[in-house]
mmCIF file of C-alpha atoms and ligand atoms in Angstrom:
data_model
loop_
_atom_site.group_PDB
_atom_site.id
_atom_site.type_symbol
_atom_site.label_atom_id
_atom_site.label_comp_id
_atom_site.label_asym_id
_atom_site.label_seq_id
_atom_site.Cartn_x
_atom_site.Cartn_y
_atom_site.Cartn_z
ATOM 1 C CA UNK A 1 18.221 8.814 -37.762
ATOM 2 C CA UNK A 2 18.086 6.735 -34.310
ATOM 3 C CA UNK A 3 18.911 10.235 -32.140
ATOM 4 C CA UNK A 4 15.992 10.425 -30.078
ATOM 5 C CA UNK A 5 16.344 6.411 -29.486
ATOM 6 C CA UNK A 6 20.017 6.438 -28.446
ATOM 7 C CA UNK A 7 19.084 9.236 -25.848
ATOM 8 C CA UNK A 8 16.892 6.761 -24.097
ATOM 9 C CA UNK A 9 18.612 4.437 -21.247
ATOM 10 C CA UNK A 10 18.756 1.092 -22.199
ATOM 11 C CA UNK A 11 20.640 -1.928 -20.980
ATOM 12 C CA UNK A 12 21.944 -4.259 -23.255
ATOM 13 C CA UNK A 13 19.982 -8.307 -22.799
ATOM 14 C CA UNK A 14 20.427 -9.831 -26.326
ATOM 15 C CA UNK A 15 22.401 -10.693 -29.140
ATOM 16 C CA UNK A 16 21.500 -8.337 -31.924
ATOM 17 C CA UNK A 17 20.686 -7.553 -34.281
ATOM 18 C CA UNK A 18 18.654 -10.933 -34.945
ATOM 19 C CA UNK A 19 19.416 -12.626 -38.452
ATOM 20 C CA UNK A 20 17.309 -11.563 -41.102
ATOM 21 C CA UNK A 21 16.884 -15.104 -43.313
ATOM 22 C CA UNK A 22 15.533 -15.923 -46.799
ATOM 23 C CA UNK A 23 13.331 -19.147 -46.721
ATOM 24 C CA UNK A 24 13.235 -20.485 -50.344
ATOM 25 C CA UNK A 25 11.404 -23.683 -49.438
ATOM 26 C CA UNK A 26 8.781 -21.992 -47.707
ATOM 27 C CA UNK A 27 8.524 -19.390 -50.461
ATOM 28 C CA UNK A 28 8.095 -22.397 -53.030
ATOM 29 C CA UNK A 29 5.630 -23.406 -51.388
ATOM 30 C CA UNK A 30 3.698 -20.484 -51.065
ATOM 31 C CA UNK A 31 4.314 -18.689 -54.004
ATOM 32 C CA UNK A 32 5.708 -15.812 -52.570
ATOM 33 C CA UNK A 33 8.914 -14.194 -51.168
ATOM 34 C CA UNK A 34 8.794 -14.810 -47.292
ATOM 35 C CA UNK A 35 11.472 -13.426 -45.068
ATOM 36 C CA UNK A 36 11.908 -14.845 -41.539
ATOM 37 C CA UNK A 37 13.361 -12.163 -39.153
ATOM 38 C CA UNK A 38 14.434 -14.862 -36.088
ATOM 39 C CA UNK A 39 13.372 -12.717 -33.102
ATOM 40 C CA UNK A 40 13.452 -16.121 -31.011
ATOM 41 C CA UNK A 41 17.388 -15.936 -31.165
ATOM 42 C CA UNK A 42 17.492 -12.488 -29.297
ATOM 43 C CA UNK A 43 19.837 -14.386 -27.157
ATOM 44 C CA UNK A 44 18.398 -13.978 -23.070
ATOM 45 C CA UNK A 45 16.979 -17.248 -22.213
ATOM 46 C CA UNK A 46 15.604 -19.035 -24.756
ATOM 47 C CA UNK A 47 15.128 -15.662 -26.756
ATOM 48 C CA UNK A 48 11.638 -14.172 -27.895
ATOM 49 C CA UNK A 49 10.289 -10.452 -28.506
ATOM 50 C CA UNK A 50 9.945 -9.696 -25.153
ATOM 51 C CA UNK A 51 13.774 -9.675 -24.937
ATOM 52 C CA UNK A 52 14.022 -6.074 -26.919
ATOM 53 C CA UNK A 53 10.965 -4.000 -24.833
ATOM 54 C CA UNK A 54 12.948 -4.929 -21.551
ATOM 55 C CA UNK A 55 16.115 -3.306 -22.506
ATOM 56 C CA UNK A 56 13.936 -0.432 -22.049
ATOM 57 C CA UNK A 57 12.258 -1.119 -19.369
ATOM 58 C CA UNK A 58 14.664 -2.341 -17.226
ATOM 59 C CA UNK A 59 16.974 0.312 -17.130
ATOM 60 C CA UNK A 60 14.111 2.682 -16.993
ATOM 61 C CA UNK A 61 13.392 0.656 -13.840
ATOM 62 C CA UNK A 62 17.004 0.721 -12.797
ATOM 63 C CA UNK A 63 17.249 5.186 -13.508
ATOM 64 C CA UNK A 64 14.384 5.469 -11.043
ATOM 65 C CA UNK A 65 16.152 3.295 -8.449
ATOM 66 C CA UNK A 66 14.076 0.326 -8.127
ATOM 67 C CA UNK A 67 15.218 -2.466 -6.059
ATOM 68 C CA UNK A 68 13.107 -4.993 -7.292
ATOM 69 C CA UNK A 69 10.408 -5.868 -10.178
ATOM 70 C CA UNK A 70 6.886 -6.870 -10.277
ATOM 71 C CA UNK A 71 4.724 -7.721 -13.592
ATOM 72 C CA UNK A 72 2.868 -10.882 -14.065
ATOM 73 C CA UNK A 73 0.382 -13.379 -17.327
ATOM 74 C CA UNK A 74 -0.378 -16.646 -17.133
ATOM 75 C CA UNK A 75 1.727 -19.629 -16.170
ATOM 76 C CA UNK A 76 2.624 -19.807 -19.260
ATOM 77 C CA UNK A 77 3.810 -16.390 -20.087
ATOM 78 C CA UNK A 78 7.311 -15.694 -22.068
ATOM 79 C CA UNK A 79 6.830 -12.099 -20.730
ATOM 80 C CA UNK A 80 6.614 -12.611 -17.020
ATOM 81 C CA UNK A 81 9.547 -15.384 -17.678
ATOM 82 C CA UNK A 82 12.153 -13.095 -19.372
ATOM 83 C CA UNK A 83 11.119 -10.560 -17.389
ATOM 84 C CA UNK A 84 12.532 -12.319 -14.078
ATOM 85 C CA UNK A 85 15.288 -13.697 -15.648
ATOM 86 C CA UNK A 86 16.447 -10.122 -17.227
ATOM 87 C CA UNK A 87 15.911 -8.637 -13.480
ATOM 88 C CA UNK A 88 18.138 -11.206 -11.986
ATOM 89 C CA UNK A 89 20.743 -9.991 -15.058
ATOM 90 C CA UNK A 90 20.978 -7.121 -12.919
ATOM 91 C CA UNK A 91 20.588 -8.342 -9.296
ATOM 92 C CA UNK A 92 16.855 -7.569 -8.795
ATOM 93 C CA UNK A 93 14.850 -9.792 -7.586
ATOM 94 C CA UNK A 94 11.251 -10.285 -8.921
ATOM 95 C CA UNK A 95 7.597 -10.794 -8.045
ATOM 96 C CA UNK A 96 5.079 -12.464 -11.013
ATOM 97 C CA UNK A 97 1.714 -12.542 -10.439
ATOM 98 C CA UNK A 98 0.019 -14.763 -12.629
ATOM 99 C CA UNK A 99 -4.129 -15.215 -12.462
ATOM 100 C CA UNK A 100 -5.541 -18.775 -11.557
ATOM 101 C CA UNK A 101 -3.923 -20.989 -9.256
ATOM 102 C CA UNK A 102 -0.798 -23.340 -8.754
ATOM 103 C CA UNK A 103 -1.201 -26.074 -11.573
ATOM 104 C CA UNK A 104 -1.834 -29.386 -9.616
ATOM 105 C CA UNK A 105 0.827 -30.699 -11.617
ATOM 106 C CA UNK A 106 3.531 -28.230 -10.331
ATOM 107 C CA UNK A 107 5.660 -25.959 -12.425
ATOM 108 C CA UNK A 108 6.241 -26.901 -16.317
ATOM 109 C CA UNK A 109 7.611 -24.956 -19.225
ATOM 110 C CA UNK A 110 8.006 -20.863 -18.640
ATOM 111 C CA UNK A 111 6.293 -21.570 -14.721
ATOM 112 C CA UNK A 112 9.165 -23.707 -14.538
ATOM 113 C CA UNK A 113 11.986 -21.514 -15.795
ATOM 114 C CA UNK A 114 10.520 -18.441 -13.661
ATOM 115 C CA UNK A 115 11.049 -20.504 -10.381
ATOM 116 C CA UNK A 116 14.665 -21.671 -11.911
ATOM 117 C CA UNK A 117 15.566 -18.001 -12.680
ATOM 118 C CA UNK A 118 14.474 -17.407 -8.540
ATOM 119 C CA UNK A 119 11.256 -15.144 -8.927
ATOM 120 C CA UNK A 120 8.452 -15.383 -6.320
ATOM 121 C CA UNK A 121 5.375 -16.417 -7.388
ATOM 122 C CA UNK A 122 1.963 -15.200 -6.107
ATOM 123 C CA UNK A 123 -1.262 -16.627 -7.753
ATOM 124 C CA UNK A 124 -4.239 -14.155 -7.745
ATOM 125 C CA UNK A 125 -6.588 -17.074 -7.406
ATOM 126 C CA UNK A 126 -9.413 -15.756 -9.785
ATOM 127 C CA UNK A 127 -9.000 -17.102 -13.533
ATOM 128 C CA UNK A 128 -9.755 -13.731 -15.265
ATOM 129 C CA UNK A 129 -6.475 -12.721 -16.709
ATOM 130 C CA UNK A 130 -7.096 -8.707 -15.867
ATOM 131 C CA UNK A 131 -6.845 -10.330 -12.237
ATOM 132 C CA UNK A 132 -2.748 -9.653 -12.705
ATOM 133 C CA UNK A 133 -2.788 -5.828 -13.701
ATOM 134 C CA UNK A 134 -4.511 -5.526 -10.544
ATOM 135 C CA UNK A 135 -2.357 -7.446 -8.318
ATOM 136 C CA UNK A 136 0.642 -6.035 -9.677
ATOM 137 C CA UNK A 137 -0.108 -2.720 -7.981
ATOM 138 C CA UNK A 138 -1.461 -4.434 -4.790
ATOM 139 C CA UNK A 139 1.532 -6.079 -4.849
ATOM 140 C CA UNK A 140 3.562 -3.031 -5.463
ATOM 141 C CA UNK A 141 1.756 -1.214 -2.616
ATOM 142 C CA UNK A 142 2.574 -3.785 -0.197
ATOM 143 C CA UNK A 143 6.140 -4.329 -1.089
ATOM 144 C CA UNK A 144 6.340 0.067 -0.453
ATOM 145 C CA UNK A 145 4.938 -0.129 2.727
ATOM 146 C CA UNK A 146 7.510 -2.475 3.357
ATOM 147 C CA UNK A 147 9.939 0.419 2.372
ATOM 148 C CA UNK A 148 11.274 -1.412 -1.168
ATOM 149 C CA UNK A 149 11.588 0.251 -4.232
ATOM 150 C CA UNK A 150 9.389 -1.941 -6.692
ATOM 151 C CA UNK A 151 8.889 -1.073 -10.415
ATOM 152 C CA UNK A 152 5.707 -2.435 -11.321
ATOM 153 C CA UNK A 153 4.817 -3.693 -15.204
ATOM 154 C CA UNK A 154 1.232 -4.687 -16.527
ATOM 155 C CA UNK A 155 1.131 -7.884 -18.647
ATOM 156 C CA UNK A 156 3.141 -8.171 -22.014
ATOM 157 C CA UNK A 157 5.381 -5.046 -21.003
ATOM 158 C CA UNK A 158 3.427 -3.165 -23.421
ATOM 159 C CA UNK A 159 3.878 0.067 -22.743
ATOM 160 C CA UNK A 160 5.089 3.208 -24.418
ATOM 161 C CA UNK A 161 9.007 2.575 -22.912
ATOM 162 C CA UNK A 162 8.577 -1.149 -23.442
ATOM 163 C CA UNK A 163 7.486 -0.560 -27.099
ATOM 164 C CA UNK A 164 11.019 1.065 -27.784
ATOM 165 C CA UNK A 165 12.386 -2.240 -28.202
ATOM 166 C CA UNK A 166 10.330 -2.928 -31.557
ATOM 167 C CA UNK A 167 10.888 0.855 -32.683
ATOM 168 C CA UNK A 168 14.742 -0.145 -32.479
ATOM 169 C CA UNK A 169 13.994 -2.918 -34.023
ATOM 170 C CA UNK A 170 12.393 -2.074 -37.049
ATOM 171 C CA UNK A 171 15.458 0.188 -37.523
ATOM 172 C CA UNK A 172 17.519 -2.722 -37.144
ATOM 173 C CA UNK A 173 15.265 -4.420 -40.149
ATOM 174 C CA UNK A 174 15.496 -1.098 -42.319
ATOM 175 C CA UNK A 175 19.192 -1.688 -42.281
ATOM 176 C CA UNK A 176 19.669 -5.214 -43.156
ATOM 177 C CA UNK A 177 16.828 -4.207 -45.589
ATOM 178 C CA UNK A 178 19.315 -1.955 -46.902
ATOM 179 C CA UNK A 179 22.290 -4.451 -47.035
ATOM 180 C CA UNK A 180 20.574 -7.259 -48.953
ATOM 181 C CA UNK A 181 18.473 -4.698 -51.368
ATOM 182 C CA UNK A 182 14.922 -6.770 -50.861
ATOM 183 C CA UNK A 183 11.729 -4.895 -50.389
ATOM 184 C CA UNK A 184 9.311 -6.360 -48.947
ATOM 185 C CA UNK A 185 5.717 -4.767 -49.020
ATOM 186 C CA UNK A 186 4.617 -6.538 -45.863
ATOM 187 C CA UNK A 187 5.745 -7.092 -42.336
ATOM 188 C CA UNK A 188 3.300 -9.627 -40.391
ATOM 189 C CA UNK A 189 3.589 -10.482 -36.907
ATOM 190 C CA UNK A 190 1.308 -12.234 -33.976
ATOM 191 C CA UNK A 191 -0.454 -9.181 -31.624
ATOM 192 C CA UNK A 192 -1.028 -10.586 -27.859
ATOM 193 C CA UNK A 193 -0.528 -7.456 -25.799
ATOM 194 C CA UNK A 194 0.113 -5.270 -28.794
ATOM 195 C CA UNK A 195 3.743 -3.968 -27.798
ATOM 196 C CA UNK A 196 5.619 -5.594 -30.626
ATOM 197 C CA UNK A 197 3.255 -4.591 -33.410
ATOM 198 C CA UNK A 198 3.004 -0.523 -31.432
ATOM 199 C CA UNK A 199 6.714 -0.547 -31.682
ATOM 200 C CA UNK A 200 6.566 -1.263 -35.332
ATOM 201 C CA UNK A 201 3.770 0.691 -35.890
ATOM 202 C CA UNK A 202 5.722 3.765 -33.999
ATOM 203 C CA UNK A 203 8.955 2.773 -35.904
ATOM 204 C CA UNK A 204 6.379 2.851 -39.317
ATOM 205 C CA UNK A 205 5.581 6.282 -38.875
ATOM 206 C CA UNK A 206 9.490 7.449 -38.340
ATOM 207 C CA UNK A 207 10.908 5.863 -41.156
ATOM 208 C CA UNK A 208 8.247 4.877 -44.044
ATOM 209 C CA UNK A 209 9.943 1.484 -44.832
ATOM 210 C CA UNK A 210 7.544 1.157 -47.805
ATOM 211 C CA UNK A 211 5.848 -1.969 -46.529
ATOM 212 C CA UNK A 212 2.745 -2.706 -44.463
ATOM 213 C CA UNK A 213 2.773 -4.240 -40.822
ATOM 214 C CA UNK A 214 0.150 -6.824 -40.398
ATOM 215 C CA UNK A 215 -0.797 -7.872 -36.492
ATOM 216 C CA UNK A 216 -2.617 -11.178 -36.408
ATOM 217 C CA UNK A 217 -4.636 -11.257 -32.671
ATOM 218 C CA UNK A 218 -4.076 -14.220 -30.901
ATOM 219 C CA UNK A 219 -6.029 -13.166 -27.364
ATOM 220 C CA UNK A 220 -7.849 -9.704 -27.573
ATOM 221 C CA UNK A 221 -10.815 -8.920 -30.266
ATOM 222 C CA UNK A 222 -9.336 -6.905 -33.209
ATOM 223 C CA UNK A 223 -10.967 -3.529 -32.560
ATOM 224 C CA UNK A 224 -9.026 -3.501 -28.980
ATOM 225 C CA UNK A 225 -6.014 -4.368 -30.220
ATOM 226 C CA UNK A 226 -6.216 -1.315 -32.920
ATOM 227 C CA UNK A 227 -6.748 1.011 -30.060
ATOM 228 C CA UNK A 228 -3.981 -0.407 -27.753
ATOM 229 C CA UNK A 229 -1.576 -0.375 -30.550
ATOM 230 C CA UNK A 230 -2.520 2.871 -31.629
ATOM 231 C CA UNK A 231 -2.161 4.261 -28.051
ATOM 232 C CA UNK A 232 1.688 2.719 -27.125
ATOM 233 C CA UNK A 233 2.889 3.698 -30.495
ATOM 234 C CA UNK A 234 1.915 7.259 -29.393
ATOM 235 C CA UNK A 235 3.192 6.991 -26.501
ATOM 236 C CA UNK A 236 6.858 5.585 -27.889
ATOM 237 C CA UNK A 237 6.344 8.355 -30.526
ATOM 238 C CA UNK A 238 5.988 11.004 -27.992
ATOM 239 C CA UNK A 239 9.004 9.903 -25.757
ATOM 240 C CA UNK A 240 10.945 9.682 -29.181
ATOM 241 C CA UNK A 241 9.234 13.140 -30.704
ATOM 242 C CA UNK A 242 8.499 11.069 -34.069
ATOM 243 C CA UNK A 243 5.651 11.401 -35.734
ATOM 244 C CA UNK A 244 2.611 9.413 -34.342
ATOM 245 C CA UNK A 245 0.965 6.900 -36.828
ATOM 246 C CA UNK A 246 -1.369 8.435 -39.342
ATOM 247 C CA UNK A 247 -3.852 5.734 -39.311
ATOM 248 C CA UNK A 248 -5.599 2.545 -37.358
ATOM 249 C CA UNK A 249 -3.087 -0.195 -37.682
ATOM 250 C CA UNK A 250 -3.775 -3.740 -39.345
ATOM 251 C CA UNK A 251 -5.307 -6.086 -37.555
ATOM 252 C CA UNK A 252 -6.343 -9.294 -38.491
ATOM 253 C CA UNK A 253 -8.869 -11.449 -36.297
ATOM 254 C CA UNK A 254 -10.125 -15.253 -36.559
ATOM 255 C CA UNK A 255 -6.939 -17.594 -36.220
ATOM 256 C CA UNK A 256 -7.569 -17.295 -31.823
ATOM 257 C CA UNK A 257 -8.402 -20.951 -32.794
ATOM 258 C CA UNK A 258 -10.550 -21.805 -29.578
ATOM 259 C CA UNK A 259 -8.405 -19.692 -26.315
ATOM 260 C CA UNK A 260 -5.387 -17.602 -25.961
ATOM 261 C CA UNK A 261 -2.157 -19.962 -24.917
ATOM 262 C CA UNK A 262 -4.510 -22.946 -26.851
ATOM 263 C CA UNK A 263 -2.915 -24.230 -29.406
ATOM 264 C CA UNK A 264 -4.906 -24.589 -32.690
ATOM 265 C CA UNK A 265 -5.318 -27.058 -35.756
ATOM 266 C CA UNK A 266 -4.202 -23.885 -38.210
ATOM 267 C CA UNK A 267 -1.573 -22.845 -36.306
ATOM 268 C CA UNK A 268 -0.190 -26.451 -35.677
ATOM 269 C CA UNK A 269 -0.339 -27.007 -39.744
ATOM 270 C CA UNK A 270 1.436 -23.679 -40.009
ATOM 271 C CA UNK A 271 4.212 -24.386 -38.127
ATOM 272 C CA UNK A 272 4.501 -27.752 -39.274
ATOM 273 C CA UNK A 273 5.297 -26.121 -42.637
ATOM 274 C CA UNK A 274 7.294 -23.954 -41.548
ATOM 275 C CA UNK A 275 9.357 -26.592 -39.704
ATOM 276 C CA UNK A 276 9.199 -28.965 -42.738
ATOM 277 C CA UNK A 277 10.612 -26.014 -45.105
ATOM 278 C CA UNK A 278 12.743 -24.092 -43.020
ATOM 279 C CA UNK A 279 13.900 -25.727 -40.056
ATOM 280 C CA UNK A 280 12.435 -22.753 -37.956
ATOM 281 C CA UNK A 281 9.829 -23.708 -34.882
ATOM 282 C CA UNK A 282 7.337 -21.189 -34.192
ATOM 283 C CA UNK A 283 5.757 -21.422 -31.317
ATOM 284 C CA UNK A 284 1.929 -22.839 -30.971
ATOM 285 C CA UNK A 285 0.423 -20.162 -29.460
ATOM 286 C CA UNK A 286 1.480 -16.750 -31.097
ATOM 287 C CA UNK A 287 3.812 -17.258 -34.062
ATOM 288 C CA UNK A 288 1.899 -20.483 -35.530
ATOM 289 C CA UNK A 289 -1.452 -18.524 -35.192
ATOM 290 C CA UNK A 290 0.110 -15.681 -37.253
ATOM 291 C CA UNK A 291 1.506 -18.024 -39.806
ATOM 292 C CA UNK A 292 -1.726 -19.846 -40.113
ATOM 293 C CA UNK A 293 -3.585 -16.094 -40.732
ATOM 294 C CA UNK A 294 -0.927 -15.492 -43.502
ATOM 295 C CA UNK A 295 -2.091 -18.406 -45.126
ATOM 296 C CA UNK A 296 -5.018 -18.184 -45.299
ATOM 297 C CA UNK A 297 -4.531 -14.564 -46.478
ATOM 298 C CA UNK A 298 -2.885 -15.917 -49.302
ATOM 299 C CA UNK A 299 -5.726 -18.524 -50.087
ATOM 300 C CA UNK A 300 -7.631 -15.001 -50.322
ATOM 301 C CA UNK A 301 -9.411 -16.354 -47.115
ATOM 302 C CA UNK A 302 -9.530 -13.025 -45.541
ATOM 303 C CA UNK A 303 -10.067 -9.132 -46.367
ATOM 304 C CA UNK A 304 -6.402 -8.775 -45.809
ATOM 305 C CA UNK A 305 -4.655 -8.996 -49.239
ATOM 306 C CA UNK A 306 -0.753 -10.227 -48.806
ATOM 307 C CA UNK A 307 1.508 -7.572 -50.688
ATOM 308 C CA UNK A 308 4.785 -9.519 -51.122
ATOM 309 C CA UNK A 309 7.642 -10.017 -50.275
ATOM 310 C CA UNK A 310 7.002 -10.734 -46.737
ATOM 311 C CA UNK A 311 8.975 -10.597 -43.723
ATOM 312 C CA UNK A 312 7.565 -12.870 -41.072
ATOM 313 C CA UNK A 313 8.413 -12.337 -37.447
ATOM 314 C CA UNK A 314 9.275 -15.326 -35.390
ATOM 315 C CA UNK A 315 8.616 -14.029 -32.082
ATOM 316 C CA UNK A 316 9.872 -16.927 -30.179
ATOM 317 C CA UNK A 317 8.066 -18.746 -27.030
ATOM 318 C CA UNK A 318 10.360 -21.694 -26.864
ATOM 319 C CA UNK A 319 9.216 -23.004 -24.003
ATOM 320 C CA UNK A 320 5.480 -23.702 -24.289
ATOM 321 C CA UNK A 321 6.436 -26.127 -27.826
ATOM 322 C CA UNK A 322 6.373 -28.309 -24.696
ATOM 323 C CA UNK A 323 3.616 -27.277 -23.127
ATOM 324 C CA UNK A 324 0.466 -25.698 -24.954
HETATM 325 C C1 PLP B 1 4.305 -11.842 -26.251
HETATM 326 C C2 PLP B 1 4.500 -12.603 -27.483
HETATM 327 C C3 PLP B 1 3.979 -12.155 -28.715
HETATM 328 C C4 PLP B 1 3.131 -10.915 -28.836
HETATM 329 O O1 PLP B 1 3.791 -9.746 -28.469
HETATM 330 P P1 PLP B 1 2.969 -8.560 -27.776
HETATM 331 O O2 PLP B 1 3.950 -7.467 -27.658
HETATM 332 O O3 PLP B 1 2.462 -9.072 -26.468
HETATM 333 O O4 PLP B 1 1.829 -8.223 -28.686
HETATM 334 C C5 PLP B 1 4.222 -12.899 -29.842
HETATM 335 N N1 PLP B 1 4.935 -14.040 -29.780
HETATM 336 C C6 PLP B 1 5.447 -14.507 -28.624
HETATM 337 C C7 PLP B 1 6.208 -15.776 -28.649
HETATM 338 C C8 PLP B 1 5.258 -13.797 -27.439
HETATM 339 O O5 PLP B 1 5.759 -14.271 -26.294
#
């Protein structure tokens, strides 16, 4: 079944496969059978999604002999955070570019943990986030001319080779599926850069799992996030030869709250619960604002109607419970 998948490089950054858990107090609650798959104890770091796409990335960075990475977000990004600190795993050294500039109050949270794990920082100085995709390949060019090998990654990672991670994953999920004989009709997840849910969506497509994956959006409108989805999962399809998806994913809009990396007063509520119940801290800026969608799904508050069971993924983002 995982052929094409286990001919693609890949070097090996967490501890997996990630514990699939029941949460009985948070099904009480709700009034529905909720799984939590823990994707914030993939083990690199403090753990998070972005763990899985760059096993894939990285040693498709290390087969075409790069010498060092560059990929960039916000201050605050998991993805440009992991990213260094997976590089450094395998003695390259990293640029992030993140939009804006230097926080007058100096490095907190993943800022912080990027200049810990060594990376070097370069601010693009305008606050509009495309500013990094483009400074990534500026600072790509100049690090060539300079006669280094760099291996340059747009924001999130999301990319056909980076969205192998989540199509391994949702094998991993079909199996422990398998072992503990639950089927759940719906997989929901939080959609920032749309890697994670293309993965799943690719991984969908292979293997017909019998439930639905639901993306909430936490930065881009739903439409774009639809397209971009749709477009990586073809893109991991192709480099897999598995069928592309037959139709526009899932995407669910309105729990943004009022920015992306704000935190919001339905996501904060939603991850209260879920700490109350289940001991489990999702994050205030992806995970809660997913949570806080399912709910309301489930108060019939949206056009999405909530086949259960449900397997929830907690994609991690530790560090900004400190700092959103
Ligand atoms: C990046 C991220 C997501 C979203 O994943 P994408 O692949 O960017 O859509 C969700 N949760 C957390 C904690 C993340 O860091």
């Amino acid at each position: 079944m995982s052929g094409g998948l286990l001919d693609v490089p890949r070097v090996r950054l967490g501890t997996l496969p990630t514990p699939l858990q029941p949460a009985p107090r948070l099904s009480d609650a709700l009034g529905v059978e909720i799984w939590l798959k823990r994707d914030d104890l993939t083990g690199l770091g403090l753990g998070g999604n972005k763990v899985r796409g760059l096993e894939y990335l990285l040693a498709d960075a290390l087969a075409q002999g790069a010498d060092c990475l560059v990929t960039g977000g916000g201050p605050q990004s998991n993805w440009a955070m992991l990213a260094a600190l997976a590089a450094r795993t395998r003695g390259l050294d990293t640029t992030l570019v993140t939009f804006g500039s230097p926080p007058p109050q100096g490095p907190v949270g993943n800022h912080a943990l990027a200049v810990l794990a060594g990376a070097t920082l370069h601010f693009t100085g305008d606050d509009d986030r495309s500013s990094v995709d483009r400074g990534v390949d500026a600072v790509c060019a100049d690090l060539r001319a300079q006669g280094r090998r760099p291996y340059g990654v747009h924001r999130g990672g999301a990319t056909g080779v980076g969205a192998l991670g989540y199509v391994a994953a949702g094998l991993e999920l079909a199996e422990q599926l398998q072992e503990n004989g639950s089927r759940p009709r719906s997989l929901w997840l939080a959609t920032g850069s749309c890697g994670t849910h293309a993965g799943l969506a690719a991984a969908h497509a292979w293997l017909r799992p019998g439930y639905d994956v639901v993306g909430v959006t936490v930065s881009r409108p739903a439409e774009e996030c639809r397209e971009r989805v749709r477009r990586i999962a073809d893109d991991a399809a192709a480099i897999l030869g598995t069928p592309a998806q037959p139709g526009p994913p899932t995407v669910l809009d309105g729990f943004l709250g009022t920015a992306k990396g704000r935190r919001s007063p339905a996501g904060d509520e939603a991850a209260s619960l879920v700490a109350r119940t289940e001991g489990v801290f999702l994050d205030p800026v992806f995970a809660a604002k997913a949570m806080a969608g399912l709910l309301a799904s489930l108060r019939g508050e949206t056009d999405v109607a909530v086949a259960g069971p449900v397997v929830f993924l907690v994609t991690g983002g530790a560090p900004t419970l400190f700092t959103a």
